[in-house]
PDB file of C-alpha atoms and ligand atoms in Angstrom:
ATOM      1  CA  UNK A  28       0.000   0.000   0.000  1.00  0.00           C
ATOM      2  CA  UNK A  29       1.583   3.923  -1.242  1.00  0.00           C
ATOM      3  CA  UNK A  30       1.578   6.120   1.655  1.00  0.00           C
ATOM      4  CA  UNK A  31      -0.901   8.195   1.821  1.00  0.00           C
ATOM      5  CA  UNK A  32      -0.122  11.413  -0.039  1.00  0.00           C
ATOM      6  CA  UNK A  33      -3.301  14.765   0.034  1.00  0.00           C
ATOM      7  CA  UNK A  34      -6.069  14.285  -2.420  1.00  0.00           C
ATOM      8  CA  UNK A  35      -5.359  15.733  -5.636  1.00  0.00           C
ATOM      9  CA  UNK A  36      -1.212  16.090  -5.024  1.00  0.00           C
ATOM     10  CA  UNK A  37       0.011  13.054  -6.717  1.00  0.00           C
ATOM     11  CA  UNK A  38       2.139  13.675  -9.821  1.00  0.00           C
ATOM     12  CA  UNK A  39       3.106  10.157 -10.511  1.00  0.00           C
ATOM     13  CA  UNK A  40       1.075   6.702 -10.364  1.00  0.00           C
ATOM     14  CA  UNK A  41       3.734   5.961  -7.668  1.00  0.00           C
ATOM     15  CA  UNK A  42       2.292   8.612  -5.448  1.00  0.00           C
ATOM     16  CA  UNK A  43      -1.431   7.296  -5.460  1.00  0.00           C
ATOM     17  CA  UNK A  44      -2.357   5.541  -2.705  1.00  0.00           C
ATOM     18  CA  UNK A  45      -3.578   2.269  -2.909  1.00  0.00           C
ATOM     19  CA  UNK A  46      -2.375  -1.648  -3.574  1.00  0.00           C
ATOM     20  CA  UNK A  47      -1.415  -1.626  -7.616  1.00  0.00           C
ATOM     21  CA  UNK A  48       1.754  -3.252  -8.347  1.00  0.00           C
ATOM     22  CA  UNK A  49       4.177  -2.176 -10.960  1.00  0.00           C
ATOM     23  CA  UNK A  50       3.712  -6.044 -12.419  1.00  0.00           C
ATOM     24  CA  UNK A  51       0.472  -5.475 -12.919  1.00  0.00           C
ATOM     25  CA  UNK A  52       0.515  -1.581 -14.019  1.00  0.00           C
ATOM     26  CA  UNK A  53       2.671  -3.866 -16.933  1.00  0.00           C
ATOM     27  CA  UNK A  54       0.449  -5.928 -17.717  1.00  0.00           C
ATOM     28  CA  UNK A  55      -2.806  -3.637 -17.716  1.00  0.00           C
ATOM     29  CA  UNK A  56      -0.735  -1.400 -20.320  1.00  0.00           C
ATOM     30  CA  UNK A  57      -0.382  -4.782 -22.398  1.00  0.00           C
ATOM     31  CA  UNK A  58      -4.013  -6.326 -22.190  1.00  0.00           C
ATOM     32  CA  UNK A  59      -5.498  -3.300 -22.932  1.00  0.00           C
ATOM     33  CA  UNK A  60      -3.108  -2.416 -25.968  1.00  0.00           C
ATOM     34  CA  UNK A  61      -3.674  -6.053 -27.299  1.00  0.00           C
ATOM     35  CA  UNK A  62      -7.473  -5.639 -26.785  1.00  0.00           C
ATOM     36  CA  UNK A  63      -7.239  -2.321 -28.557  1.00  0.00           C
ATOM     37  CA  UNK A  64      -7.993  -3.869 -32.333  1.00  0.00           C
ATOM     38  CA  UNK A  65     -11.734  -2.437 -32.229  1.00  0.00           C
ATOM     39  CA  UNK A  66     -13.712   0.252 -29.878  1.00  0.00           C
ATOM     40  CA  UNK A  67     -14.736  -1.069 -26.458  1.00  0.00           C
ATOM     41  CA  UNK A  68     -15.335   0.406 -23.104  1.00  0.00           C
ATOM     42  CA  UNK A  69     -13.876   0.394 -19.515  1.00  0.00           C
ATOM     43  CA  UNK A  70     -15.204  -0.624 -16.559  1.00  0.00           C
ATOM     44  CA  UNK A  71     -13.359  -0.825 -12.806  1.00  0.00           C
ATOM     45  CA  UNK A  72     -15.305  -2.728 -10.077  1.00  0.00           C
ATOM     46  CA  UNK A  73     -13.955  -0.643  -6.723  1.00  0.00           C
ATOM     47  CA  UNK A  74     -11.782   2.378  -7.790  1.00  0.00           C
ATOM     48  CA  UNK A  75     -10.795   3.430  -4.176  1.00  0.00           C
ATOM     49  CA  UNK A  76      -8.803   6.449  -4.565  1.00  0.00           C
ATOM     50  CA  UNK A  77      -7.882   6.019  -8.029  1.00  0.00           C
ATOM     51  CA  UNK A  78      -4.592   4.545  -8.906  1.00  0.00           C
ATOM     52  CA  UNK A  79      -5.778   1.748 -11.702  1.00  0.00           C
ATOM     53  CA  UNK A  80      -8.551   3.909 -12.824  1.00  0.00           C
ATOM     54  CA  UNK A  81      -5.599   6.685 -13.814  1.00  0.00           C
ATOM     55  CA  UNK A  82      -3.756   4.358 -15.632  1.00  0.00           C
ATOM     56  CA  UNK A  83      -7.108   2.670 -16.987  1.00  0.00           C
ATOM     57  CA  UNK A  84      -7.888   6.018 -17.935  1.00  0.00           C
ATOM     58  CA  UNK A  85      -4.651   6.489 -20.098  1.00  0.00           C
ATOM     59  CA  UNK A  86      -5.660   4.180 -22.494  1.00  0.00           C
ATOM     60  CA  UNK A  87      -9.075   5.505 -22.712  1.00  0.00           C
ATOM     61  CA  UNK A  88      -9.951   6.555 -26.622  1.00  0.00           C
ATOM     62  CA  UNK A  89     -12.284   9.113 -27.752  1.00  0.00           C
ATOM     63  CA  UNK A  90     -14.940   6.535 -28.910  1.00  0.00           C
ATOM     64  CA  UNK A  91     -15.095   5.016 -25.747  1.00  0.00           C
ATOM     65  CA  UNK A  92     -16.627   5.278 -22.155  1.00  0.00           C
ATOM     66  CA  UNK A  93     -14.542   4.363 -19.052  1.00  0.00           C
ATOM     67  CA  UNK A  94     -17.214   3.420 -16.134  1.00  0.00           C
ATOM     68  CA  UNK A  95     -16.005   3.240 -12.742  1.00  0.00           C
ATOM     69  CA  UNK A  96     -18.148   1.782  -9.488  1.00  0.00           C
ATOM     70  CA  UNK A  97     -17.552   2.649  -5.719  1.00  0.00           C
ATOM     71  CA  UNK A  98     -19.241   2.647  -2.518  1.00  0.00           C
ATOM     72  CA  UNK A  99     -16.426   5.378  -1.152  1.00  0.00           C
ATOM     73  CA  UNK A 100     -16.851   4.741   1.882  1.00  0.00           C
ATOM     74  CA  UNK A 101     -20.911   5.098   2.535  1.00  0.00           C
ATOM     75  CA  UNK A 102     -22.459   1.972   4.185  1.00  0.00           C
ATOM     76  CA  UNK A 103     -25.628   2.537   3.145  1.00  0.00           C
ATOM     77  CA  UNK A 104     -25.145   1.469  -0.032  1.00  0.00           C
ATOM     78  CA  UNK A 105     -24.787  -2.175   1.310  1.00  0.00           C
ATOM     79  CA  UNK A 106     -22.268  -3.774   3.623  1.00  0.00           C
ATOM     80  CA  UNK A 107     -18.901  -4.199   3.422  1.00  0.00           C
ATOM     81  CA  UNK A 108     -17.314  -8.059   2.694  1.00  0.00           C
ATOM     82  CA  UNK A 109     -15.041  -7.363   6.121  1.00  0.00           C
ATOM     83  CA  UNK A 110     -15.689  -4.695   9.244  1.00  0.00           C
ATOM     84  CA  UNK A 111     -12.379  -3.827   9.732  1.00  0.00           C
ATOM     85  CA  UNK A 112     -12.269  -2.875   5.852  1.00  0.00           C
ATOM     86  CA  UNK A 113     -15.091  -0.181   6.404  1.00  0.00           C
ATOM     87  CA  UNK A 114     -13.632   0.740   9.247  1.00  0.00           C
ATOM     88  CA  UNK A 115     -10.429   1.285   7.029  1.00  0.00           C
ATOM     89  CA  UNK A 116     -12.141   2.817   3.994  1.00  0.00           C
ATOM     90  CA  UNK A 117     -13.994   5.288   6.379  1.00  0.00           C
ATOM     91  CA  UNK A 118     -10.804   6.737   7.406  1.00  0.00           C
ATOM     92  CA  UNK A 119      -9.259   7.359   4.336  1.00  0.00           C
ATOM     93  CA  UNK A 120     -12.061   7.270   0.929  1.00  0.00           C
ATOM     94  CA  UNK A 121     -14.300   9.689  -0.766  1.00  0.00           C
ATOM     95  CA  UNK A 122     -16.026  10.483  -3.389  1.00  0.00           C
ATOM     96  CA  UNK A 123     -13.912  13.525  -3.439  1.00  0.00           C
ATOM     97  CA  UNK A 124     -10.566  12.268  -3.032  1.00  0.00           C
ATOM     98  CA  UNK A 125     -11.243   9.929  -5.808  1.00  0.00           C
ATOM     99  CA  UNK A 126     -12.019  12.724  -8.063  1.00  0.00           C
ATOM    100  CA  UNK A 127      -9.530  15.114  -7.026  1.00  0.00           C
ATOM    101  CA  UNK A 128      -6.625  12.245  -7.715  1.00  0.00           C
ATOM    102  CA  UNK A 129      -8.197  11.619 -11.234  1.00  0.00           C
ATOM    103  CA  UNK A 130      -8.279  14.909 -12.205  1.00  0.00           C
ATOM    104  CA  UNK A 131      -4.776  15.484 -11.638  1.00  0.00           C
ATOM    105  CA  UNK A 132      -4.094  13.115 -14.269  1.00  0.00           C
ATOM    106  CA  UNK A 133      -7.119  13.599 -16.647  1.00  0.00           C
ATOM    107  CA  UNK A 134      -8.920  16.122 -17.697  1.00  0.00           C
ATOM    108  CA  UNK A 135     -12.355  14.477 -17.731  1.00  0.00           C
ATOM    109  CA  UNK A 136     -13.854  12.248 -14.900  1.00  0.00           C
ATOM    110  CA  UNK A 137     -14.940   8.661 -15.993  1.00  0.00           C
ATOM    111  CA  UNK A 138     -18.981   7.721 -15.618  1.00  0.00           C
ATOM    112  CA  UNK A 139     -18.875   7.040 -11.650  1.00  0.00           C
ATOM    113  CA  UNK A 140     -21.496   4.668 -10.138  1.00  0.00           C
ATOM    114  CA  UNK A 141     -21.818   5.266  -6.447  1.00  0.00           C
ATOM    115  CA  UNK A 142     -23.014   2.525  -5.353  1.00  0.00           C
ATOM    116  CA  UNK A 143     -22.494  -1.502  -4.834  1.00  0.00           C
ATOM    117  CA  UNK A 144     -21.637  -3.108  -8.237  1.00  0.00           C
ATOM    118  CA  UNK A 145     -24.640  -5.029  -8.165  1.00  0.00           C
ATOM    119  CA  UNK A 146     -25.913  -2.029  -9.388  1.00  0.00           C
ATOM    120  CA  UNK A 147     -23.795  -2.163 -13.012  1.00  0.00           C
ATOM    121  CA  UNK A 148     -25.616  -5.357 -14.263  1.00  0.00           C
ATOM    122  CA  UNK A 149     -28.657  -2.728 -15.454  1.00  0.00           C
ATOM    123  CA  UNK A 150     -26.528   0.010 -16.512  1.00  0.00           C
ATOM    124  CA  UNK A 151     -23.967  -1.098 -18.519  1.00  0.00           C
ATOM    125  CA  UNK A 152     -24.382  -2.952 -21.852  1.00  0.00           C
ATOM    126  CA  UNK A 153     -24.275  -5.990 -22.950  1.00  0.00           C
ATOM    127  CA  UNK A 154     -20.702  -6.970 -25.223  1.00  0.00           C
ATOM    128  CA  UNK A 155     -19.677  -3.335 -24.812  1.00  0.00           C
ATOM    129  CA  UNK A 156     -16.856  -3.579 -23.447  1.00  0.00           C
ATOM    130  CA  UNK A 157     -12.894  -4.532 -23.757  1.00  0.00           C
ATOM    131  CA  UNK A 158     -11.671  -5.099 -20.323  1.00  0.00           C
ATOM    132  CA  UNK A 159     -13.030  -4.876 -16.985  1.00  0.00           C
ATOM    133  CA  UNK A 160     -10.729  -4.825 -13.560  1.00  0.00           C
ATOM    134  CA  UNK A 161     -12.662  -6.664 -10.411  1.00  0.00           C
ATOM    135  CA  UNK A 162     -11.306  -5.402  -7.511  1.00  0.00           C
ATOM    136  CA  UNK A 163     -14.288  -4.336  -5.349  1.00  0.00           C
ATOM    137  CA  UNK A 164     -16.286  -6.969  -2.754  1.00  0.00           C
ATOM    138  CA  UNK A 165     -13.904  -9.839  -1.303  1.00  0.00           C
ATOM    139  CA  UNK A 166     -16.852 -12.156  -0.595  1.00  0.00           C
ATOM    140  CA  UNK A 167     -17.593 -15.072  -2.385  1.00  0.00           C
ATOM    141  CA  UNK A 168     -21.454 -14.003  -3.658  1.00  0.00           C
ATOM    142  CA  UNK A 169     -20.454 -10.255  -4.230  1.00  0.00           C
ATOM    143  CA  UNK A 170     -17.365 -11.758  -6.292  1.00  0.00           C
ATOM    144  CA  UNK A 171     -19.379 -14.279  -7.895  1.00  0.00           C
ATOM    145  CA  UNK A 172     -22.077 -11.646  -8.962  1.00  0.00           C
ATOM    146  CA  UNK A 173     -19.118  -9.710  -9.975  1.00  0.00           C
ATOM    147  CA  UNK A 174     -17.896 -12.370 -12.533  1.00  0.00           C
ATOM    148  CA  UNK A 175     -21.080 -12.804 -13.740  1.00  0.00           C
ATOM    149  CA  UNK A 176     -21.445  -8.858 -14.467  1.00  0.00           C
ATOM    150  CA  UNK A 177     -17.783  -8.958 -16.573  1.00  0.00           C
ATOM    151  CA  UNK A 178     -19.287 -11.997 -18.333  1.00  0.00           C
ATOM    152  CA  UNK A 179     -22.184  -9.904 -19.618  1.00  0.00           C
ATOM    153  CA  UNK A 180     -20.308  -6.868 -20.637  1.00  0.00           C
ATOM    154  CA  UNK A 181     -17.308  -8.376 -22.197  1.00  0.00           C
ATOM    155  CA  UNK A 182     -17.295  -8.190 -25.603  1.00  0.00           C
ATOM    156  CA  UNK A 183     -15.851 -11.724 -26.584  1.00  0.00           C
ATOM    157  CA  UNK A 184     -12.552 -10.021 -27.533  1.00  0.00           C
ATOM    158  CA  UNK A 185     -11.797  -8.692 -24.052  1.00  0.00           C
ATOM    159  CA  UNK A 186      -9.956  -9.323 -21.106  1.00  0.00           C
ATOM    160  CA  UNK A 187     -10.711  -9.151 -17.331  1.00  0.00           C
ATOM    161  CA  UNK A 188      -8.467  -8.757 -14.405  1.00  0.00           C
ATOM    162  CA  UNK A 189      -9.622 -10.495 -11.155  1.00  0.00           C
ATOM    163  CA  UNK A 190      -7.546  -9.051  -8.035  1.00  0.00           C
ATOM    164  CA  UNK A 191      -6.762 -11.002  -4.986  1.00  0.00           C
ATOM    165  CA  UNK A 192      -7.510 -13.939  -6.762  1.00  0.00           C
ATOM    166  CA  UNK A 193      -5.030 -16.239  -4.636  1.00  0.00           C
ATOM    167  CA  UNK A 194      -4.671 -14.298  -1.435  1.00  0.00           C
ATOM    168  CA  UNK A 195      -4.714 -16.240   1.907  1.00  0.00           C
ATOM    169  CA  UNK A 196      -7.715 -14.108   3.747  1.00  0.00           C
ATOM    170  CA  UNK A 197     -10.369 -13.517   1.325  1.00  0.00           C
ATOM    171  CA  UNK A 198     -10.466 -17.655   0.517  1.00  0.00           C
ATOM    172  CA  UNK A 199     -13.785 -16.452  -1.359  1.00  0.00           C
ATOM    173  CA  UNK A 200     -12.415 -14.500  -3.870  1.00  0.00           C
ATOM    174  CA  UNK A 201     -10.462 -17.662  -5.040  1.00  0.00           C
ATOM    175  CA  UNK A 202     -13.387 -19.892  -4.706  1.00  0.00           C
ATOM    176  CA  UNK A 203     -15.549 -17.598  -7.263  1.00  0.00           C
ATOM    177  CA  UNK A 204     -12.392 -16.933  -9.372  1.00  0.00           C
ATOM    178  CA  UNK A 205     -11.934 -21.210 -10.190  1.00  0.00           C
ATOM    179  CA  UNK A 206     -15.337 -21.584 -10.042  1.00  0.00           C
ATOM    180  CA  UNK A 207     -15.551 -19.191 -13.427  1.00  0.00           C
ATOM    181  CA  UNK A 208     -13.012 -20.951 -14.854  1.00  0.00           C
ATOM    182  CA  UNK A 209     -14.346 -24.497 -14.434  1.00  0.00           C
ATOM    183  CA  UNK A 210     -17.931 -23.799 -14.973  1.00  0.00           C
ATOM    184  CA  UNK A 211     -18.484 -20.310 -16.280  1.00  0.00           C
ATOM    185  CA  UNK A 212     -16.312 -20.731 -19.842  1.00  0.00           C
ATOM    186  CA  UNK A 213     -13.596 -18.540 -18.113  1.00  0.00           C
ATOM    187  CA  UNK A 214     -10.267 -19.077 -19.496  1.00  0.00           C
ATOM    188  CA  UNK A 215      -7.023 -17.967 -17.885  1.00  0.00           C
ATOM    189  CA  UNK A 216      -4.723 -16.017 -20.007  1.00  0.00           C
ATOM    190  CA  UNK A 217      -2.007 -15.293 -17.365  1.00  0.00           C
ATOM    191  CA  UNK A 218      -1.334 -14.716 -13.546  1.00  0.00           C
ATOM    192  CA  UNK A 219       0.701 -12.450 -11.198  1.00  0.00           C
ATOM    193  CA  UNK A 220       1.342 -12.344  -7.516  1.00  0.00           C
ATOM    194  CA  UNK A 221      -2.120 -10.382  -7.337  1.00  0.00           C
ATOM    195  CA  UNK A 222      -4.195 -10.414 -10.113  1.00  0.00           C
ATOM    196  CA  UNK A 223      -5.861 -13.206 -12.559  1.00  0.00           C
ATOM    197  CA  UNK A 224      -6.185 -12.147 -16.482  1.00  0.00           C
ATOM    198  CA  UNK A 225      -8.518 -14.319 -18.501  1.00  0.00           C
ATOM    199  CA  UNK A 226     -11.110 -13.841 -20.922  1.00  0.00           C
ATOM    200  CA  UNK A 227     -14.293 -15.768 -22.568  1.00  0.00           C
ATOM    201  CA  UNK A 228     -12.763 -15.353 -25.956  1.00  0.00           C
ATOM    202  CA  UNK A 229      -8.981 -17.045 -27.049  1.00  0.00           C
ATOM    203  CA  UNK A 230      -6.268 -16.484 -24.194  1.00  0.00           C
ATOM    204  CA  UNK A 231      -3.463 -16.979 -27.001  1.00  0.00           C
ATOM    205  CA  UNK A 232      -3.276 -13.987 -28.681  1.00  0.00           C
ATOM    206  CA  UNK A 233      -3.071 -12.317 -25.133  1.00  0.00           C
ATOM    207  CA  UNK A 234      -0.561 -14.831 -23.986  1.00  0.00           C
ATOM    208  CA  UNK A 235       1.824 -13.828 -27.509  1.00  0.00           C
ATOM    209  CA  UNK A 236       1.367  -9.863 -26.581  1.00  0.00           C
ATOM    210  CA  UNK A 237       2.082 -10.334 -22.782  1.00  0.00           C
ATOM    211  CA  UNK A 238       5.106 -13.274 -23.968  1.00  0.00           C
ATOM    212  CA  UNK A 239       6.775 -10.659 -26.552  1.00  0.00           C
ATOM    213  CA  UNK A 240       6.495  -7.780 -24.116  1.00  0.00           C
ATOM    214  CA  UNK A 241       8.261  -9.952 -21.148  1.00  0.00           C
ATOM    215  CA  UNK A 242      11.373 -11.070 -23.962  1.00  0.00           C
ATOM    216  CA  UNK A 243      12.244  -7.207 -24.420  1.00  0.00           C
ATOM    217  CA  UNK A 244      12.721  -7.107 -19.831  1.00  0.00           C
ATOM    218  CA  UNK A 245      15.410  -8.095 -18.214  1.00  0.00           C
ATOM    219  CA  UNK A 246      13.123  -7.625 -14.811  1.00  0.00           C
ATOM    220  CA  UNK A 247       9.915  -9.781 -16.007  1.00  0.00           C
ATOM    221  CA  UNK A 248       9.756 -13.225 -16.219  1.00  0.00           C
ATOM    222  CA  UNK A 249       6.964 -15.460 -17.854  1.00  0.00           C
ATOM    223  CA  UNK A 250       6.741 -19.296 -16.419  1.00  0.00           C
ATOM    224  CA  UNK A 251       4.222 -21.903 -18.482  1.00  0.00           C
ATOM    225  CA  UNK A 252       2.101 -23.468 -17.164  1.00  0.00           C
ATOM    226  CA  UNK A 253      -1.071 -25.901 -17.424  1.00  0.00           C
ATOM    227  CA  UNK A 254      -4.537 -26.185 -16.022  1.00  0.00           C
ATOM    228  CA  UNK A 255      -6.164 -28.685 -16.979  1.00  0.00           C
ATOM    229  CA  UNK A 256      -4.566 -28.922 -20.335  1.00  0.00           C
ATOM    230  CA  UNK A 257      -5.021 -25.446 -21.396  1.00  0.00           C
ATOM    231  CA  UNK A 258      -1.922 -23.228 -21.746  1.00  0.00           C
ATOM    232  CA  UNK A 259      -1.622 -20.582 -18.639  1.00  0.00           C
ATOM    233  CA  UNK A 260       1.675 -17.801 -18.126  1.00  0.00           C
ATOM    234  CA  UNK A 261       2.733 -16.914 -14.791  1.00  0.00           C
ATOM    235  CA  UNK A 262       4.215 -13.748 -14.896  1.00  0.00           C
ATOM    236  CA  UNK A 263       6.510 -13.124 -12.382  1.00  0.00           C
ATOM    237  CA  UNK A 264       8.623  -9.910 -11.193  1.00  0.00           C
ATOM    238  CA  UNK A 265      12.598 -10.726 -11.315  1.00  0.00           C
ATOM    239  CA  UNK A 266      14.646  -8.986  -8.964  1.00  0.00           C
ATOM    240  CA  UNK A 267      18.015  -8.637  -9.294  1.00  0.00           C
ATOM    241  CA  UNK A 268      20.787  -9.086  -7.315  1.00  0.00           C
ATOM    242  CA  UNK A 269      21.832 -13.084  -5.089  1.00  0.00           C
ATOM    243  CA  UNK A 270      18.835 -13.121  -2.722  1.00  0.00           C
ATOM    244  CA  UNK A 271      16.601 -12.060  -5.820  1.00  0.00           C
ATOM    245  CA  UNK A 272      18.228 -14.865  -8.098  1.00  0.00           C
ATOM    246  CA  UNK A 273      17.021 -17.393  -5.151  1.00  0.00           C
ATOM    247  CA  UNK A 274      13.260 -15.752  -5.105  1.00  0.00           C
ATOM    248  CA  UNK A 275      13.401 -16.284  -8.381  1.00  0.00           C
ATOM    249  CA  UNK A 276      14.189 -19.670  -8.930  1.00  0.00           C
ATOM    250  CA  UNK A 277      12.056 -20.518  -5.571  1.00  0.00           C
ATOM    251  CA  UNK A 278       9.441 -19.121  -8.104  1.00  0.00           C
ATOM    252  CA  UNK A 279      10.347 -21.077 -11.020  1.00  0.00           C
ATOM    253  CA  UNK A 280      11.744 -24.464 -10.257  1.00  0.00           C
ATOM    254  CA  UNK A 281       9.306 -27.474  -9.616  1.00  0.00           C
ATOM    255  CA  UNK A 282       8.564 -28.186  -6.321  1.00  0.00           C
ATOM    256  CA  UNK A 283      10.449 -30.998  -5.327  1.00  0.00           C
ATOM    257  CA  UNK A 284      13.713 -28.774  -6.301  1.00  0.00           C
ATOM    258  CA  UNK A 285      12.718 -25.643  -4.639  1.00  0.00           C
ATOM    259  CA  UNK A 286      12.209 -27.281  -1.142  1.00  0.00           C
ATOM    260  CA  UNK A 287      15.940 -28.124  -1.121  1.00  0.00           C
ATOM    261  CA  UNK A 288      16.274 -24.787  -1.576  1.00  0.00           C
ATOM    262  CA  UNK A 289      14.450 -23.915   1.242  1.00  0.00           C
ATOM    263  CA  UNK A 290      15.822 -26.452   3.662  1.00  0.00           C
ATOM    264  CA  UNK A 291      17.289 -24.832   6.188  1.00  0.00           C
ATOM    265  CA  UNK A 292      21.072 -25.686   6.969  1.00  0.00           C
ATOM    266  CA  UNK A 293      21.560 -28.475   9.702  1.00  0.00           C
ATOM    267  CA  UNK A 294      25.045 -28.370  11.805  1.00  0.00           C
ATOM    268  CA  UNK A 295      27.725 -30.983  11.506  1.00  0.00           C
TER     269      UNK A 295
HETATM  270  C1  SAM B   3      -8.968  -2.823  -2.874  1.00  0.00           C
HETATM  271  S1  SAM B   3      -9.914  -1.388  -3.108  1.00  0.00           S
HETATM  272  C2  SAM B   3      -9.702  -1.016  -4.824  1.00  0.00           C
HETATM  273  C3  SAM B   3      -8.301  -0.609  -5.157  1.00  0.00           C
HETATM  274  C4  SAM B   3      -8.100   0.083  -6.488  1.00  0.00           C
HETATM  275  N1  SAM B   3      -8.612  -0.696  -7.605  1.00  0.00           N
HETATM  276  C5  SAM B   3      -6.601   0.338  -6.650  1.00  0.00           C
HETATM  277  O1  SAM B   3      -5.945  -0.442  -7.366  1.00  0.00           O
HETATM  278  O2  SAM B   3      -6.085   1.279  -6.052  1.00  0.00           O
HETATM  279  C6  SAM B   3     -11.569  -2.012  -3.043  1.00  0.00           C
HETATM  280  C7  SAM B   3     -12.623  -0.970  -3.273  1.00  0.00           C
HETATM  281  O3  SAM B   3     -13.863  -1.635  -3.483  1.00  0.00           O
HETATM  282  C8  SAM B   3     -14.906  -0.908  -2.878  1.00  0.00           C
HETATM  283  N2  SAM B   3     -15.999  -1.866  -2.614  1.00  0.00           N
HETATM  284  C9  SAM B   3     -16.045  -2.857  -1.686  1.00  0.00           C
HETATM  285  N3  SAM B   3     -17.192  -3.552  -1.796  1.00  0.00           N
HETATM  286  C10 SAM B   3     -17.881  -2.984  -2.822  1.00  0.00           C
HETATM  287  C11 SAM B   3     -19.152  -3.259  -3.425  1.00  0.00           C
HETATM  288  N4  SAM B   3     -19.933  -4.275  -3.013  1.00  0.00           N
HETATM  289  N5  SAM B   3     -19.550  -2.468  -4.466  1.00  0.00           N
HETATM  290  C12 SAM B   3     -18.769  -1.442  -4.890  1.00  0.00           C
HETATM  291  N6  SAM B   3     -17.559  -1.144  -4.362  1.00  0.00           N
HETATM  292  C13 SAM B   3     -17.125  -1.911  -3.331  1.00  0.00           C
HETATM  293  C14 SAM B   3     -14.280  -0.280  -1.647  1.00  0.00           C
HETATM  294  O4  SAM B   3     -14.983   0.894  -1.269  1.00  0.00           O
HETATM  295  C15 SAM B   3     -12.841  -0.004  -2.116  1.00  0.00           C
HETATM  296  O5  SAM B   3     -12.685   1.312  -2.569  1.00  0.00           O
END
């Protein structure tokens, strides 16, 4: 999480608060290039104070409409997947905030939906859109509902990015996430620390875009991978330097070789 820096001040992504990795600011700027062939809007399911809604915004074209949807903060549009995450997003989102960080980047606001995303399913259209970043709800039904939303909106030529897809305290997240995948025509096109990209159309001409943009940097990775049969990239961040060669191939090598790596050293 960026420290928190006063509404409206930021002059760089970096400055933004909120949880967006530079892996995945790579990645977003490669999906949406490579779903970029034909018009298609934007939507963001839970914007918080803005960080991947700027950069979604960047790649917004003049054709297009770039939705965002938010509670910011008011519980009365519906209850929060976790207390002590209203309790957090009390302290530190609004509306206003929101606004004041986008427009310090962009000139226009995008469409914002105050509201729970449930709300989206009527208001956005069907197929219109190219790629659509869940990151609001961590509960399994709100996520689940979520899914279904991007389903309807996605044009079949479009990508969505599923956050916290794998992390240890929102188990639901995960649950709805496979669940889409095995039973919901989902299909995985590649997968960071944080974030699942798939798509209902063909993953492989998003796996050759994000493959030729990882061969040009030294500092990204790509590991392949199966699920079920079907091709899947794991993109992973490679840090230099001895202890980030170990991460690395901790990251990369099958299992059985990795726990030697691990093992810790006994005394003679
Ligand atoms: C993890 S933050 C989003 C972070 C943001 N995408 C970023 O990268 O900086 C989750 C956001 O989802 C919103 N949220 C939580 N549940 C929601 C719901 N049911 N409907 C709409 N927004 C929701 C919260 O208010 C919060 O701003």
């Amino acid at each position: 999480m960026t420290t928190q820096t006063a509404p409206g001040t930021a002059r760089s992504l970096n400055e933004v608060p909120g949880w967006f990795r530079a892996i995945d600011q790579d990645l977003f700027r490669v999906l949406l290039d490579a779903t970029a062939t034909e018009p298609g809007d934007l939507l963001e399911m839970g914007c918080y104070l803005g960080k991947s809604a700027i950069l979604l915004g960047e790649h917004l074209r003049a054709e297009e409409t770039f939705t965002v949807c938010d509670l910011f903060g008011v519980e009365s549009h519906g209850l929060y997947s976790r207390r002590d995450t209203l309790a957090f997003y009390r302290q530190t989102l609004t509306r206003e905030a929101f606004e004041a960080n986008y427009l310090a980047f962009h000139e226009n606001l995008p469409v914002i939906v105050h509201g729970r995303t449930t709300a989206l399913a009527s208001r956005i259209e069907r197929d219109s859109c190219r790629f659509v970043h869940i990151d609001a709800s961590r509960t399994y039904e709100d996520m689940s509902g979520d899914i279904d939303i991007a389903r309807s909106v996605l044009r079949k030529h479009g990508v969505v990015a599923i956050d916290d897809y794998r992390t240890e305290h929102v188990p639901g997240v995960a649950a709805a996430a496979w669940e889409a995948v095995f039973t919901k025509g989902l299909r995985p096109v590649c997968l960071s620390a944080a974030k699942l990209y798939a798509t209902w159309g063909d993953p492989e001409p998003f796996q050759r875009a994000v493959r030729s943009w990882a061969a040009d940097r030294v500092d990204r990775v790509v590991a392949d991978e199966k699920i079920d049969g079907d091709p899947v990239i794991r993109v992973i961040n490679a840090i230099p330097g001895p202890r980030g060669a170990r991460r690395l191939a901790l990251e990369l090598l099958p299992p059985v070789v990795s726990r030697a790596l691990v093992r810790p050293k006994t005394g003679r």
